[in-house]
C-alpha positions as CSV (number, residue, x, y, z in Angstrom):
1,X,-1.6,-110.2,-12.0
2,X,-5.2,-109.0,-12.0
3,X,-6.7,-107.5,-8.9
4,X,-10.5,-106.5,-9.2
5,X,-10.4,-104.6,-5.9
6,X,-7.9,-103.7,-3.2
7,X,-8.5,-101.7,-0.1
8,X,-5.8,-100.3,2.2
9,X,-6.7,-98.8,5.6
10,X,-4.2,-96.9,7.8
11,X,-4.5,-95.2,11.1
12,X,-2.0,-92.7,12.5
13,X,-3.1,-91.3,15.9
14,X,-6.6,-90.0,15.4
15,X,-6.2,-89.8,11.6
16,X,-7.5,-92.5,9.4
17,X,-7.0,-93.1,5.7
18,X,-8.6,-95.6,3.3
19,X,-7.4,-96.1,-0.2
20,X,-9.4,-98.2,-2.7
21,X,-8.1,-99.5,-6.0
22,X,-10.3,-101.0,-8.7
23,X,-9.2,-103.3,-11.6
24,X,-5.5,-103.2,-11.2
25,X,-3.5,-105.1,-13.7
26,X,0.3,-105.7,-13.4
27,X,2.2,-107.2,-16.4
28,X,5.7,-108.6,-17.2
29,X,6.9,-109.0,-13.6
30,X,10.5,-110.2,-13.3
31,X,12.4,-110.3,-10.0
32,X,10.2,-107.6,-8.5
33,X,10.3,-105.3,-11.5
34,X,6.9,-104.4,-13.0
35,X,7.0,-103.4,-16.7
36,X,3.5,-102.0,-16.6
37,X,0.8,-101.4,-14.0
38,X,-2.7,-99.9,-14.7
39,X,-5.5,-99.1,-12.3
40,X,-9.0,-98.3,-13.5
41,X,-9.9,-95.9,-10.7
42,X,-8.7,-94.9,-7.2
43,X,-10.4,-93.4,-4.2
44,X,-8.7,-91.9,-1.1
45,X,-10.7,-91.0,2.0
46,X,-8.7,-89.3,4.8
47,X,-10.3,-88.2,8.0
48,X,-8.8,-86.1,10.8
49,X,-10.4,-84.6,13.9
50,X,-11.6,-81.5,12.2
51,X,-11.8,-82.2,8.4
52,X,-12.1,-84.9,5.7
53,X,-10.3,-85.1,2.4
54,X,-11.4,-87.1,-0.6
55,X,-9.4,-87.7,-3.7
56,X,-10.8,-89.6,-6.6
57,X,-9.1,-90.4,-9.9
58,X,-9.6,-92.3,-13.2
59,X,-7.1,-94.4,-15.0
60,X,-3.6,-94.5,-13.6
61,X,-0.5,-96.1,-15.1
62,X,3.1,-96.8,-14.0
63,X,5.9,-98.2,-16.1
64,X,9.2,-99.8,-15.2
65,X,8.6,-99.9,-11.4
66,X,11.2,-101.5,-9.2
67,X,9.3,-102.8,-6.2
68,X,12.4,-104.1,-4.4
69,X,14.1,-100.6,-4.7
70,X,10.8,-99.0,-3.5
71,X,10.6,-101.3,-0.4
72,X,14.3,-100.6,0.4
73,X,13.6,-96.9,0.0
74,X,10.9,-96.9,2.7
75,X,12.3,-99.5,5.1
76,X,16.1,-99.5,4.8
77,X,18.2,-97.3,7.0
78,X,21.3,-96.2,5.0
79,X,24.7,-96.1,6.6
80,X,25.7,-92.9,4.8
81,X,24.5,-90.4,2.2
82,X,26.9,-91.5,-0.5
83,X,24.9,-94.3,-2.1
84,X,23.9,-93.6,-5.8
85,X,20.3,-92.9,-6.7
86,X,18.3,-95.9,-8.1
87,X,15.5,-95.5,-10.6
88,X,12.2,-96.4,-8.8
89,X,9.9,-96.0,-11.8
90,X,10.1,-94.9,-15.4
91,X,6.9,-93.0,-15.9
92,X,3.4,-92.5,-14.3
93,X,0.1,-90.8,-15.2
94,X,-3.1,-90.2,-13.4
95,X,-6.3,-89.0,-15.2
96,X,-9.2,-86.9,-13.9
97,X,-8.2,-86.2,-10.3
98,X,-10.8,-84.6,-8.1
99,X,-9.8,-83.3,-4.6
100,X,-12.4,-82.1,-2.1
101,X,-11.5,-80.8,1.3
102,X,-14.3,-80.2,3.9
103,X,-12.8,-77.6,6.3
104,X,-12.2,-74.8,3.8
105,X,-14.6,-76.3,1.2
106,X,-12.1,-76.0,-1.7
107,X,-12.4,-78.3,-4.7
108,X,-9.5,-79.0,-7.0
109,X,-9.6,-80.8,-10.4
110,X,-6.6,-82.0,-12.4
111,X,-7.3,-83.4,-15.9
112,X,-3.9,-85.2,-16.0
113,X,-1.0,-85.6,-13.6
114,X,2.1,-87.3,-14.9
115,X,5.9,-87.7,-14.5
116,X,8.9,-89.7,-15.4
117,X,12.3,-90.8,-14.2
118,X,11.9,-90.8,-10.5
119,X,15.2,-91.8,-8.8
120,X,15.9,-92.1,-5.1
121,X,18.1,-93.7,-2.4
122,X,17.5,-94.8,1.2
123,X,18.3,-92.3,4.0
124,X,19.7,-92.8,7.5
125,X,16.2,-92.8,9.2
126,X,14.5,-94.6,6.2
127,X,11.8,-92.8,4.3
128,X,9.0,-94.2,6.5
129,X,11.0,-93.3,9.6
130,X,11.4,-89.8,8.3
131,X,7.7,-89.5,7.9
132,X,7.1,-90.5,11.5
133,X,9.7,-88.0,12.7
134,X,8.2,-85.1,10.7
135,X,4.7,-85.9,12.1
136,X,6.2,-86.1,15.6
137,X,8.0,-82.8,15.3
138,X,5.0,-81.1,13.7
139,X,2.9,-81.8,16.8
140,X,5.2,-79.8,19.0
141,X,5.0,-76.1,19.6
142,X,8.8,-75.8,20.2
143,X,11.7,-78.2,19.5
144,X,14.6,-78.8,21.9
145,X,18.1,-78.1,20.6
146,X,18.8,-81.8,20.0
147,X,15.5,-82.1,18.1
148,X,16.4,-79.1,15.9
149,X,19.8,-80.6,15.1
150,X,18.1,-83.9,14.3
151,X,15.5,-82.2,12.0
152,X,18.2,-80.3,10.1
153,X,20.2,-83.5,9.6
154,X,17.0,-85.3,8.4
155,X,16.1,-82.5,6.0
156,X,19.6,-82.4,4.5
157,X,19.6,-86.2,4.0
158,X,16.1,-86.3,2.5
159,X,16.4,-83.3,0.1
160,X,19.5,-84.9,-1.5
161,X,18.0,-88.4,-1.7
162,X,15.8,-88.1,-4.8
163,X,15.7,-86.7,-8.3
164,X,12.8,-86.2,-10.8
165,X,13.1,-86.0,-14.5
166,X,9.7,-84.5,-15.2
167,X,6.5,-83.9,-13.2
168,X,3.5,-82.0,-14.6
169,X,-0.2,-81.3,-14.0
170,X,-2.5,-80.2,-16.9
171,X,-5.8,-78.3,-16.8
172,X,-6.2,-77.5,-13.1
173,X,-9.4,-76.0,-11.8
174,X,-9.8,-74.4,-8.3
175,X,-13.3,-73.7,-6.9
176,X,-13.9,-72.4,-3.4
177,X,-17.2,-73.6,-2.0
178,X,-20.0,-71.0,-1.8
179,X,-17.9,-68.2,-3.4
180,X,-18.3,-66.5,-6.7
181,X,-14.6,-67.2,-7.6
182,X,-12.6,-69.7,-9.5
183,X,-9.1,-70.3,-10.8
184,X,-7.6,-72.2,-13.8
185,X,-4.1,-73.2,-14.6
186,X,-3.3,-74.8,-17.9
187,X,-0.1,-76.4,-16.9
188,X,2.3,-76.8,-14.0
189,X,5.6,-78.5,-14.7
190,X,8.9,-79.2,-13.1
191,X,11.8,-80.5,-15.2
192,X,14.9,-81.7,-13.4
193,X,18.4,-80.5,-14.5
194,X,20.3,-82.9,-16.7
195,X,23.8,-82.2,-18.1
196,X,24.0,-78.6,-19.2
197,X,20.2,-78.2,-19.1
198,X,19.2,-76.4,-15.8
199,X,16.2,-77.4,-13.7
200,X,13.0,-75.4,-14.5
201,X,9.6,-74.9,-12.8
202,X,6.8,-73.5,-15.0
203,X,3.2,-72.4,-14.6
204,X,1.3,-71.6,-17.7
205,X,-2.2,-70.2,-18.5
206,X,-3.3,-68.9,-15.1
207,X,-6.7,-67.2,-14.9
208,X,-8.2,-66.2,-11.5
209,X,-11.6,-64.5,-11.4
210,X,-14.2,-63.3,-8.9
211,X,-17.4,-61.3,-9.1
212,X,-15.8,-58.0,-10.0
213,X,-12.1,-58.9,-10.4
214,X,-9.9,-60.9,-12.8
215,X,-6.2,-61.6,-12.9
216,X,-4.5,-63.5,-15.8
217,X,-0.9,-64.6,-16.1
218,X,0.5,-66.2,-19.3
219,X,3.6,-67.7,-17.8
220,X,5.6,-67.9,-14.5
221,X,8.9,-69.7,-14.8
222,X,11.9,-70.4,-12.5
223,X,15.0,-71.6,-14.3
224,X,18.4,-72.6,-12.9
225,X,17.2,-72.6,-9.3
226,X,19.4,-74.8,-7.1
227,X,19.3,-75.8,-3.5
228,X,22.7,-77.5,-3.8
229,X,24.5,-74.6,-2.0
230,X,22.0,-74.9,0.8
231,X,22.5,-78.7,1.1
232,X,26.3,-78.2,1.2
233,X,25.9,-75.6,3.9
234,X,23.6,-77.8,6.0
235,X,26.2,-80.6,5.8
236,X,28.8,-78.2,7.3
237,X,26.6,-77.1,10.3
238,X,28.4,-79.6,12.6
239,X,25.6,-79.8,15.1
240,X,24.9,-76.0,15.3
241,X,21.4,-74.8,16.0
242,X,19.9,-71.6,14.4
243,X,20.8,-69.4,17.4
244,X,24.4,-70.3,16.9
245,X,24.6,-69.4,13.2
246,X,27.1,-66.7,12.3
247,X,27.1,-64.6,9.1
248,X,29.2,-67.1,7.2
249,X,26.9,-69.9,8.2
250,X,23.8,-68.0,7.1
251,X,25.4,-67.1,3.8
252,X,26.3,-70.8,3.2
253,X,22.5,-71.7,3.3
254,X,21.4,-69.3,0.6
255,X,20.2,-71.2,-2.5
256,X,20.8,-70.0,-6.1
257,X,17.8,-68.2,-7.4
258,X,18.6,-68.6,-11.2
259,X,16.1,-66.7,-13.3
260,X,12.5,-65.9,-12.3
261,X,10.2,-64.7,-15.0
262,X,6.6,-63.5,-15.1
263,X,5.0,-62.7,-18.5
264,X,1.6,-61.8,-19.8
265,X,0.1,-60.3,-16.6
266,X,-3.3,-58.8,-17.1
267,X,-5.1,-57.2,-14.1
268,X,-8.6,-55.8,-14.0
269,X,-9.9,-55.2,-10.4
270,X,-12.0,-52.8,-8.4
271,X,-10.2,-50.0,-6.6
272,X,-12.3,-49.3,-3.5
273,X,-10.1,-46.2,-2.7
274,X,-10.9,-44.4,-5.9
275,X,-14.6,-43.6,-6.5
276,X,-16.2,-42.1,-9.6
277,X,-19.7,-41.1,-8.9
278,X,-21.3,-43.9,-6.9
279,X,-19.0,-46.6,-8.4
280,X,-15.4,-47.5,-7.5
281,X,-12.9,-47.0,-10.3
282,X,-11.1,-50.0,-11.7
283,X,-7.3,-50.7,-11.6
284,X,-6.4,-52.0,-15.0
285,X,-2.8,-52.7,-16.1
286,X,-0.8,-55.2,-18.1
287,X,2.8,-56.4,-17.8
288,X,4.7,-57.7,-20.8
289,X,7.5,-59.3,-18.8
290,X,9.1,-59.1,-15.3
291,X,12.4,-61.0,-15.0
292,X,15.0,-61.4,-12.3
293,X,18.3,-63.2,-12.7
294,X,20.5,-63.7,-9.7
295,X,23.2,-66.4,-10.1
296,X,26.9,-67.2,-10.0
297,X,27.0,-66.7,-6.2
298,X,30.1,-66.1,-4.1
299,X,29.6,-66.7,-0.4
300,X,25.9,-66.7,-1.0
301,X,25.8,-63.3,-2.8
302,X,24.9,-63.4,-6.6
303,X,27.6,-61.8,-8.8
304,X,25.4,-61.7,-11.9
305,X,22.2,-59.7,-11.5
306,X,19.6,-58.7,-14.0
307,X,16.2,-57.2,-13.2
308,X,14.0,-56.3,-16.2
309,X,10.4,-55.0,-16.3
310,X,9.0,-54.4,-19.7
311,X,5.8,-52.8,-21.0
312,X,4.0,-52.1,-17.7
313,X,0.8,-50.4,-19.2
314,X,-1.5,-48.7,-16.7
315,X,-4.7,-46.9,-17.3
316,X,-4.5,-43.8,-15.1
317,X,-7.4,-43.3,-12.7
318,X,-9.2,-40.0,-13.5
319,X,-10.1,-39.0,-10.0
320,X,-6.8,-39.9,-8.3
321,X,-5.5,-37.7,-5.5
322,X,-1.9,-38.7,-6.3
323,X,0.1,-35.7,-7.4
324,X,2.2,-37.7,-9.9
325,X,-1.0,-39.0,-11.6
326,X,-2.4,-35.5,-11.6
327,X,0.7,-34.2,-13.3
328,X,0.6,-36.9,-16.0
329,X,-3.0,-36.0,-16.8
330,X,-2.0,-32.3,-17.0
331,X,0.6,-33.3,-19.5
332,X,-2.0,-35.1,-21.6
333,X,-1.3,-38.7,-20.6
334,X,-4.2,-41.1,-19.9
335,X,-2.1,-44.2,-19.8
336,X,1.5,-45.0,-18.7
337,X,3.5,-47.6,-20.5
338,X,7.0,-48.0,-18.9
339,X,10.0,-50.4,-18.9
340,X,13.1,-50.6,-16.8
341,X,16.3,-52.6,-16.6
342,X,19.1,-53.1,-14.1
343,X,22.0,-55.4,-15.1
344,X,25.4,-55.8,-13.5
345,X,28.0,-58.5,-13.4
346,X,31.3,-59.1,-11.6
347,X,34.5,-60.1,-13.5
348,X,36.8,-61.8,-10.9
349,X,39.8,-62.0,-13.3
350,X,39.7,-58.3,-14.0
351,X,38.4,-57.3,-10.5
352,X,35.7,-55.2,-12.1
353,X,32.0,-54.8,-11.9
354,X,30.4,-53.9,-15.2
355,X,27.2,-51.9,-14.7
356,X,25.8,-53.0,-18.0
357,X,22.6,-50.9,-17.8
358,X,20.4,-49.1,-15.4
359,X,17.5,-47.6,-17.5
360,X,14.0,-46.4,-17.4
361,X,11.8,-45.6,-20.4
362,X,8.2,-44.7,-21.0
363,X,6.2,-44.6,-24.2
364,X,5.7,-41.1,-25.7
365,X,8.0,-39.7,-23.0
366,X,11.6,-40.8,-23.4
367,X,14.3,-42.8,-21.6
368,X,17.3,-42.5,-19.2
369,X,20.1,-45.0,-19.3
370,X,23.3,-45.3,-17.2
371,X,26.2,-47.6,-17.8
372,X,29.6,-47.8,-16.1
373,X,32.6,-49.7,-14.9
374,X,33.9,-50.1,-11.3
375,X,37.5,-51.2,-10.8
376,X,39.4,-52.7,-7.9
377,X,36.3,-54.8,-7.1
378,X,38.0,-57.8,-5.4
379,X,36.6,-61.0,-4.0
380,X,36.6,-59.4,-0.5
381,X,33.5,-57.5,-1.6
382,X,31.5,-60.7,-1.0
383,X,33.2,-61.7,2.3
384,X,31.0,-62.8,5.1
385,X,33.0,-60.6,7.4
386,X,31.3,-57.2,7.4
387,X,34.5,-55.3,8.1
388,X,36.4,-56.9,5.2
389,X,33.4,-56.3,2.8
390,X,33.2,-52.7,3.9
391,X,36.9,-52.1,3.4
392,X,36.7,-53.7,-0.1
393,X,33.7,-51.5,-1.0
394,X,35.6,-48.3,0.1
395,X,38.5,-49.4,-2.1
396,X,36.5,-49.9,-5.2
397,X,36.8,-47.1,-7.8
398,X,34.6,-45.9,-10.6
399,X,36.5,-46.0,-13.9
400,X,33.8,-44.7,-16.3
401,X,30.2,-43.6,-16.4
402,X,27.9,-43.0,-19.4
403,X,24.5,-41.3,-19.1
404,X,22.1,-41.2,-22.1
405,X,18.9,-39.2,-22.0
406,X,16.5,-39.5,-24.9
407,X,13.4,-37.4,-25.4
408,X,10.4,-38.8,-27.2
409,X,7.7,-36.2,-26.4
410,X,7.9,-35.4,-22.7
411,X,9.8,-32.1,-23.1
412,X,7.5,-30.8,-25.7
413,X,4.4,-31.6,-23.6
414,X,6.0,-30.0,-20.6
415,X,6.8,-26.8,-22.5
416,X,3.3,-26.7,-23.9
417,X,1.8,-26.9,-20.4
418,X,4.2,-24.4,-18.9
419,X,3.7,-22.0,-21.8
420,X,-0.1,-22.1,-21.4
421,X,0.3,-21.4,-17.6
422,X,2.7,-18.5,-18.3
423,X,0.7,-17.2,-21.3
424,X,3.5,-17.4,-23.8
425,X,4.4,-19.7,-26.7
426,X,6.2,-23.1,-26.3
427,X,9.0,-21.9,-28.6
428,X,9.6,-18.8,-26.6
429,X,9.9,-20.8,-23.5
430,X,12.2,-23.3,-25.2
431,X,14.6,-20.4,-26.2
432,X,14.5,-19.0,-22.7
433,X,15.3,-22.4,-21.0
434,X,18.1,-23.1,-23.5
435,X,19.8,-19.8,-23.0
436,X,19.5,-20.1,-19.2
437,X,20.8,-23.7,-19.0
438,X,24.6,-22.9,-18.9
439,X,24.1,-20.3,-16.2
440,X,21.9,-22.5,-14.1
441,X,24.3,-25.5,-14.3
442,X,27.3,-23.3,-13.5
443,X,25.6,-22.0,-10.4
444,X,24.9,-25.6,-9.3
445,X,28.3,-27.2,-10.0
446,X,30.6,-24.3,-10.3
447,X,32.5,-22.5,-13.1
448,X,34.7,-25.0,-14.8
449,X,35.5,-26.4,-18.2
450,X,33.4,-29.5,-17.3
451,X,30.4,-27.3,-16.3
452,X,30.6,-25.3,-19.6
453,X,30.7,-28.5,-21.6
454,X,27.7,-29.9,-19.8
455,X,25.8,-26.6,-19.9
456,X,26.2,-26.2,-23.7
457,X,25.1,-29.7,-24.3
458,X,22.0,-29.3,-22.2
459,X,21.2,-26.1,-24.1
460,X,21.5,-27.8,-27.5
461,X,19.3,-30.7,-26.2
462,X,16.5,-28.3,-25.1
463,X,16.7,-26.4,-28.4
464,X,16.4,-29.6,-30.4
465,X,15.4,-32.6,-28.2
466,X,16.8,-35.9,-29.3
467,X,19.6,-37.9,-27.5
468,X,22.0,-36.4,-25.0
469,X,25.0,-38.5,-24.1
470,X,27.3,-37.6,-21.2
471,X,30.5,-39.5,-20.5
472,X,32.6,-39.0,-17.3
473,X,36.0,-40.5,-16.6
474,X,38.3,-39.9,-13.7
475,X,41.5,-38.0,-14.5
476,X,43.3,-40.4,-12.1
477,X,44.0,-43.7,-14.0
478,X,43.2,-45.6,-10.8
479,X,39.6,-44.3,-10.8
480,X,37.3,-42.3,-8.5
481,X,36.5,-43.9,-5.2
482,X,34.4,-43.4,-2.1
483,X,37.4,-41.7,-0.3
484,X,37.5,-39.1,-3.1
485,X,33.9,-38.4,-2.6
486,X,34.2,-38.2,1.2
487,X,37.2,-35.9,1.1
488,X,35.4,-33.4,-1.2
489,X,34.2,-30.6,1.1
490,X,31.8,-29.4,-1.7
491,X,30.2,-31.2,-4.6
492,X,31.8,-28.6,-6.9
493,X,35.2,-30.0,-5.9
494,X,34.4,-33.3,-7.6
495,X,34.1,-32.0,-11.2
496,X,37.8,-30.9,-11.7
497,X,38.8,-34.5,-11.0
498,X,36.7,-35.8,-14.0
499,X,37.0,-35.6,-17.8
500,X,33.5,-34.9,-19.1
501,X,32.3,-35.0,-22.7
502,X,28.8,-34.5,-23.9
503,X,27.1,-34.7,-27.3
504,X,23.6,-34.2,-28.7
505,X,22.2,-36.3,-31.6
């Protein structure tokens, strides 16, 4: 079938839309299935009361389109939500999209927009009926309780009624009208989950700039995100409206985050608050990676958590009033390059929470790392009932803690600065601090074997900085809990209940 030109005009209320297709060719049509369809160019003109939107595009293609399934999708009202998804088309592509909006004056360009494996099923209100309901609800300032229930049911049905194998846009450009600013994104892609492969959303090659500012991001990705728990929770609402939601209901609607990662961040912007001479200073920093994992939820609460931030490099502003920045300059630092990590996971079979690592490290300074194990961590910790969760938290007990402190230059810089202020030598000050360490620690935590062990290790660490490792384990095999802490009238009463070892490398 060859169609030199086709024009479709639609009006919804005061809004009008005209779509024009040029040189459309459909081939190998069998019982409503189109093996291939190409359109040379397309123009969309949409007008509302206060704005116009125009979308133009070049060559468009669609393969393996099932027009009967598409018609059913929009017009058929399904009896239930259990029907299987049907493939609507195999793949599509659109070249050279240009989008212009009159109200805000923003122009978008997309070199190529494509996708594949779109599957869907009819819903109770039909897809066209759903569109009408959404427009109707969107025009109201406030929905009645029955309308809220109907909207939640519609949303639940619609969100579970389709699946996409892949959808991506390449070489995007964003240009606000009349402003010295622009943005570029090399690629935006969504890949649906299949088998053991989780769903993933990716943005690559982002570059946003203005007259005096620029922000670049290499990659933003979200992997393993799932709204399946939310959809299951919505199905169990049984006609409730948001004002009737209890804690358990709210928990059931929390989606699974998965892993969110940002890498290759480069920021160079003016800082109007910091002025050097007549010119504002610049905020310049880079970020190697920022990653958050929160998955394996129980009652909506993730039981596997990992938050990593690596190589945050910041050029320190020279005229800052911040005391911390001033202190870093006094120690001889002009830049700060730091990383941190928090990782913990719950083992249900062992009723334990493994604190895999809580650490902070900085280049030419050193690092601090904490690991540990918490026992008697039952499933009640994640209960939607606050009383049950609190009782479980009180019953949890620490079984071991390891603290590792490593010096890579910070102590020597501090001693050099302090020695200059006190008009002495760094080595003299080092010997003074080392000899005083056991006494100072004993005065803080009391005279005990544990205090002596800790004081001697700290003294050796000051004398010859390297790596200090401190291990603490409760003498009681059941562990050390919140009740032990609350019953201690003085912090010094805690140490006798622990076995402490320390070593310096």
